[in-house]
Short mmCIF file of C-alpha atoms in Angstrom, two decimals:
data_model
loop_
_atom_site.label_atom_id
_atom_site.label_comp_id
_atom_site.label_asym_id
_atom_site.label_seq_id
_atom_site.Cartn_x
_atom_site.Cartn_y
_atom_site.Cartn_z
CA MET Q 291 2.45 11.27 19.54
CA VAL Q 292 5.36 9.08 21.47
CA ALA Q 293 4.35 5.28 21.91
CA THR Q 294 4.34 4.59 25.69
CA LYS Q 295 3.51 0.71 25.53
CA THR Q 296 6.81 -1.24 25.98
CA GLU Q 297 5.14 -4.70 25.31
CA ASP Q 298 4.17 -3.26 21.89
CA LYS Q 299 7.42 -2.72 20.95
CA SER Q 300 7.96 -5.65 18.36
CA LEU Q 301 9.17 -5.77 15.12
CA SER Q 302 9.07 -9.79 14.54
CA THR Q 303 6.13 -9.15 11.95
CA VAL Q 304 7.95 -6.24 9.62
CA THR Q 305 8.79 -8.27 6.40
CA LEU Q 306 12.14 -6.42 5.96
CA LEU Q 307 13.36 -7.78 9.36
CA GLN Q 308 12.35 -11.39 9.55
CA ASP Q 309 15.76 -13.12 7.71
CA LEU Q 310 17.45 -10.92 10.98
CA PRO Q 311 18.46 -12.90 14.06
CA ALA Q 312 15.69 -12.04 17.29
CA GLU Q 313 18.60 -10.18 18.72
CA THR Q 314 18.90 -7.95 15.99
CA ARG Q 315 15.81 -7.19 15.63
CA ALA Q 316 15.55 -6.35 19.17
CA ARG Q 317 18.80 -4.25 18.92
CA ILE Q 318 16.96 -2.22 15.77
CA ALA Q 319 14.22 -2.25 18.11
CA GLY Q 320 15.90 -0.56 20.93
CA ARG Q 321 17.16 2.26 18.32
CA CYS Q 322 14.12 3.42 16.74
CA ARG Q 323 11.70 6.19 18.19
CA TRP Q 324 8.12 4.40 18.52
CA ARG Q 325 5.29 6.70 17.66
CA ARG Q 326 1.76 6.17 17.49
CA PHE Q 327 -0.70 8.00 14.99
CA GLY Q 328 -4.35 8.25 14.64
CA PRO Q 329 -6.50 7.83 11.77
CA GLY Q 330 -6.09 10.39 9.20
CA GLN Q 331 -3.18 11.87 10.73
CA VAL Q 332 -0.25 12.59 8.31
CA ILE Q 333 3.15 10.88 8.71
CA ILE Q 334 4.99 12.23 6.00
CA GLU Q 335 4.85 15.21 3.82
CA PRO Q 336 5.64 15.51 0.44
CA GLU Q 337 9.27 17.21 -0.09
CA SER Q 338 9.94 17.20 3.45
CA VAL Q 339 13.53 16.52 4.44
CA ASP Q 340 13.71 14.17 7.16
CA ARG Q 341 15.06 10.86 6.37
CA ASP Q 342 13.54 8.20 8.85
CA VAL Q 343 12.26 4.79 7.66
CA PHE Q 344 8.89 3.63 9.18
CA PHE Q 345 8.46 0.02 10.01
CA ILE Q 346 4.68 -0.65 10.77
CA ALA Q 347 3.99 -2.60 13.95
CA SER Q 348 0.39 -1.97 13.66
CA GLY Q 349 -2.41 -0.30 11.76
CA ARG Q 350 -2.34 0.76 7.92
CA VAL Q 351 -1.35 3.84 6.08
CA ARG Q 352 -2.10 5.34 2.75
CA VAL Q 353 0.77 6.40 0.37
CA VAL Q 354 -0.74 9.24 -1.84
CA ASN Q 355 0.71 12.40 -3.94
CA PHE Q 356 -1.74 15.30 -5.41
CA GLY Q 357 -1.86 16.79 -9.07
CA PRO Q 358 -0.96 20.64 -9.76
CA GLN Q 359 -5.09 21.47 -9.40
CA GLY Q 360 -4.94 19.25 -5.97
CA ARG Q 361 -6.40 16.10 -7.13
CA GLU Q 362 -5.35 13.17 -5.21
CA VAL Q 363 -3.37 9.80 -6.89
CA SER Q 364 -3.62 6.73 -4.36
CA TYR Q 365 -0.40 4.43 -4.73
CA CYS Q 366 -0.66 1.90 -2.16
CA ASP Q 367 -2.24 0.94 0.92
CA ILE Q 368 0.76 -0.71 3.54
CA GLU Q 369 -0.30 -2.92 6.12
CA ALA Q 370 1.36 -3.79 9.00
CA GLY Q 371 4.42 -5.74 9.03
CA GLY Q 372 5.38 -3.32 5.99
CA SER Q 373 7.70 0.03 5.93
CA PHE Q 374 7.57 3.14 4.13
CA GLY Q 375 10.68 6.08 3.73
CA GLU Q 376 13.16 3.66 2.47
CA LEU Q 377 14.04 6.20 -0.63
CA ALA Q 378 14.72 9.32 1.35
CA ALA Q 379 17.20 7.18 3.60
CA ILE Q 380 18.86 5.71 0.54
CA ASP Q 381 19.32 8.67 -1.80
CA GLY Q 382 18.98 11.68 0.68
CA GLY Q 383 16.42 13.53 -1.69
CA PRO Q 384 13.12 14.83 -0.24
CA ARG Q 385 10.06 13.00 0.52
CA SER Q 386 8.35 11.84 -3.03
CA ALA Q 387 4.55 11.61 -1.36
CA GLN Q 388 2.36 12.15 1.42
CA VAL Q 389 1.88 8.77 3.88
CA GLN Q 390 -1.03 9.05 6.42
CA ALA Q 391 -2.62 6.80 8.59
CA LEU Q 392 -6.00 4.93 7.52
CA ASP Q 393 -6.56 3.82 11.48
CA ASN Q 394 -4.47 3.67 14.46
CA VAL Q 395 -1.24 3.17 13.72
CA LEU Q 396 1.84 2.08 15.72
CA ALA Q 397 5.30 2.57 13.70
CA ALA Q 398 8.81 2.44 14.61
CA ALA Q 399 11.35 5.41 12.97
CA LEU Q 400 14.42 4.76 12.50
CA ASP Q 401 17.08 7.02 11.22
CA ALA Q 402 18.62 6.80 8.12
CA ARG Q 403 22.25 6.39 9.07
CA THR Q 404 21.30 3.51 11.07
CA PHE Q 405 18.94 1.96 8.07
CA ARG Q 406 22.16 2.35 5.66
CA GLN Q 407 24.23 0.93 8.49
CA LEU Q 408 22.41 -2.37 8.36
CA VAL Q 409 21.80 -2.44 4.91
CA GLU Q 410 25.90 -2.43 4.80
CA GLU Q 411 26.21 -5.03 7.70
CA GLU Q 412 23.76 -7.19 6.91
CA PRO Q 413 23.09 -9.24 3.43
CA ARG Q 414 19.65 -10.29 4.36
CA PHE Q 415 18.29 -7.26 5.19
CA ALA Q 416 19.90 -5.80 2.26
CA MET Q 417 18.32 -8.12 -0.20
CA ALA Q 418 14.98 -7.53 1.87
CA VAL Q 419 15.24 -4.05 0.81
CA MET Q 420 16.20 -4.82 -2.77
CA THR Q 421 13.36 -6.97 -3.11
CA ARG Q 422 10.44 -4.48 -1.89
CA LEU Q 423 12.20 -1.93 -4.04
CA ALA Q 424 11.97 -3.88 -7.00
CA GLY Q 425 8.44 -4.82 -6.36
CA LEU Q 426 7.67 -1.17 -6.18
CA VAL Q 427 9.25 -0.70 -9.60
CA ARG Q 428 7.13 -3.37 -10.82
CA ALA Q 429 3.86 -1.90 -9.48
CA SER Q 430 4.89 1.35 -10.71
CA SER Q 431 5.24 -0.25 -14.25
CA THR Q 432 2.02 -1.99 -14.53
CA ARG Q 433 0.53 1.18 -13.37
CA ILE Q 434 1.82 3.24 -15.99
CA LEU Q 435 1.15 0.94 -18.46
CA ASP Q 436 -2.18 0.72 -17.20
CA ILE Q 437 -3.05 4.56 -17.48
CA SER Q 438 -1.13 4.73 -20.99
CA THR Q 439 -3.03 1.74 -22.53
CA LEU Q 440 -6.17 1.45 -20.63
CA GLY Q 441 -9.38 3.92 -20.53
CA ALA Q 442 -10.75 4.73 -17.41
CA HIS Q 443 -13.37 1.97 -17.19
CA ASN Q 444 -10.88 -0.85 -18.12
CA ARG Q 445 -8.70 0.65 -15.47
CA VAL Q 446 -11.45 0.64 -12.64
CA HIS Q 447 -11.57 -3.13 -14.03
CA ALA Q 448 -8.08 -3.78 -13.43
CA GLU Q 449 -8.34 -2.15 -10.04
CA LEU Q 450 -11.24 -4.53 -8.87
CA LEU Q 451 -9.32 -7.58 -10.48
CA ARG Q 452 -6.49 -6.62 -8.44
CA LEU Q 453 -8.30 -6.12 -5.28
CA ALA Q 454 -10.09 -9.31 -6.08
CA ARG Q 455 -7.06 -11.51 -6.60
CA LEU Q 456 -6.12 -10.74 -2.83
CA GLY Q 457 -9.67 -12.12 -1.34
CA GLU Q 458 -9.95 -15.32 -4.53
CA ARG Q 459 -11.84 -18.19 -3.07
CA GLU Q 460 -11.32 -21.91 -4.70
CA ASP Q 461 -14.81 -21.47 -6.33
CA GLY Q 462 -13.55 -18.32 -8.65
CA THR Q 463 -15.32 -15.60 -6.50
CA ALA Q 464 -13.66 -13.41 -4.11
CA ARG Q 465 -14.62 -11.27 -1.05
CA ILE Q 466 -13.09 -7.62 -0.75
CA GLU Q 467 -13.87 -6.27 2.75
CA PRO Q 468 -14.05 -3.80 3.76
CA ILE Q 469 -15.74 -2.35 0.65
CA PRO Q 470 -13.51 0.28 -0.75
CA GLN Q 471 -14.75 4.16 -1.38
CA GLN Q 472 -15.67 5.05 -4.90
CA ALA Q 473 -13.45 8.10 -4.00
CA GLU Q 474 -10.10 5.74 -3.12
CA LEU Q 475 -10.59 3.81 -6.42
CA ALA Q 476 -10.82 6.66 -7.96
CA ALA Q 477 -7.56 8.25 -6.93
CA ARG Q 478 -6.22 4.57 -7.03
CA VAL Q 479 -6.77 4.16 -11.09
CA SER Q 480 -6.03 8.38 -11.87
CA THR Q 481 -9.79 8.85 -12.64
CA VAL Q 482 -13.37 10.23 -10.95
CA ARG Q 483 -15.50 9.12 -8.53
CA GLU Q 484 -18.53 8.94 -11.02
CA THR Q 485 -16.82 7.12 -13.26
CA VAL Q 486 -16.18 4.30 -10.92
CA ALA Q 487 -20.06 4.38 -9.63
CA ARG Q 488 -21.07 3.98 -13.43
CA VAL Q 489 -18.80 0.68 -13.88
CA MET Q 490 -19.70 -0.78 -10.44
CA SER Q 491 -23.15 -0.05 -11.36
CA ASP Q 492 -22.44 -1.58 -14.45
CA LEU Q 493 -20.77 -4.72 -12.95
CA SER Q 494 -23.57 -5.25 -10.90
CA LYS Q 495 -25.99 -5.40 -13.74
CA ARG Q 496 -24.19 -8.08 -15.27
CA GLY Q 497 -24.04 -10.13 -11.93
CA ILE Q 498 -20.15 -9.71 -11.72
CA LEU Q 499 -20.56 -7.61 -8.73
CA GLN Q 500 -22.39 -7.75 -5.48
CA ARG Q 501 -22.86 -5.93 -2.35
CA ASP Q 502 -22.99 -8.00 1.06
CA LYS Q 503 -23.07 -5.88 3.99
CA SER Q 504 -20.01 -4.65 4.33
CA VAL Q 505 -18.16 -7.28 1.74
CA LEU Q 506 -17.87 -6.47 -1.71
CA VAL Q 507 -18.20 -9.79 -3.86
CA ILE Q 508 -17.01 -10.67 -6.98
CA THR Q 509 -19.25 -13.41 -8.26
CA ASP Q 510 -16.79 -14.39 -10.82
CA ILE Q 511 -13.40 -13.65 -11.43
CA GLU Q 512 -12.72 -14.85 -14.64
CA ARG Q 513 -15.58 -12.85 -16.26
CA LEU Q 514 -13.93 -9.63 -14.73
CA GLU Q 515 -10.33 -10.96 -16.14
CA ASP Q 516 -11.83 -11.10 -19.20
CA LEU Q 517 -13.02 -7.64 -19.39
CA VAL Q 518 -9.54 -6.49 -18.90
CA ASP Q 519 -7.94 -9.26 -20.91
CA SER Q 520 -9.93 -7.71 -23.76
CA VAL Q 521 -8.72 -4.42 -23.63
CA HIS Q 522 -5.01 -5.60 -23.48
CA ASP Q 523 -5.26 -8.50 -26.26
CA GLY Q 524 -7.33 -5.67 -28.57
#
């Protein structure tokens, strides 16, 4: 669906473009095709041959893939200000994952040729792209290490700790909002929903995890961290 509200067509919050002059961002925005997607709508299909890079002006998307038996593996969620699709634009290969909208999304699609031209002409943009790709490599390395060295229960601990760090408070607690669905957590750590349910039940009995309406409260981040570290150290 093509966007029609011109007042929404701003790239000022997009991380990759924040170091560029306002006039350059405006020029890029003018080269983009602005599109809206509804919750659950697929934006990119695996193995598709389109090469656009997407900048998220509002909303959230999820990057997932599927195993031979159709089991979903969730890579990450990307918030407003993020981007996706850079790999295919850079190397010309097919899409490596599916990207779907989690809620109402407004995104700007930039063609691969213009994207590569920006990389060549704007050093600050090129550095931002390299920094983002380096972050993806680091995150993938951590995930591979966790899958290779941690059991399913401990992978759930590690994912909850990662989410807790995002909502950490000065008193050593954290609030995760909204509460992630068990199937969602299972997809992120390559396990099944039943395992996630058992782990969350155990953490609740230990007093480490509580539910407060639509918020998941980690009452003691240090204790959760100890559970993760004890496996790595052992």
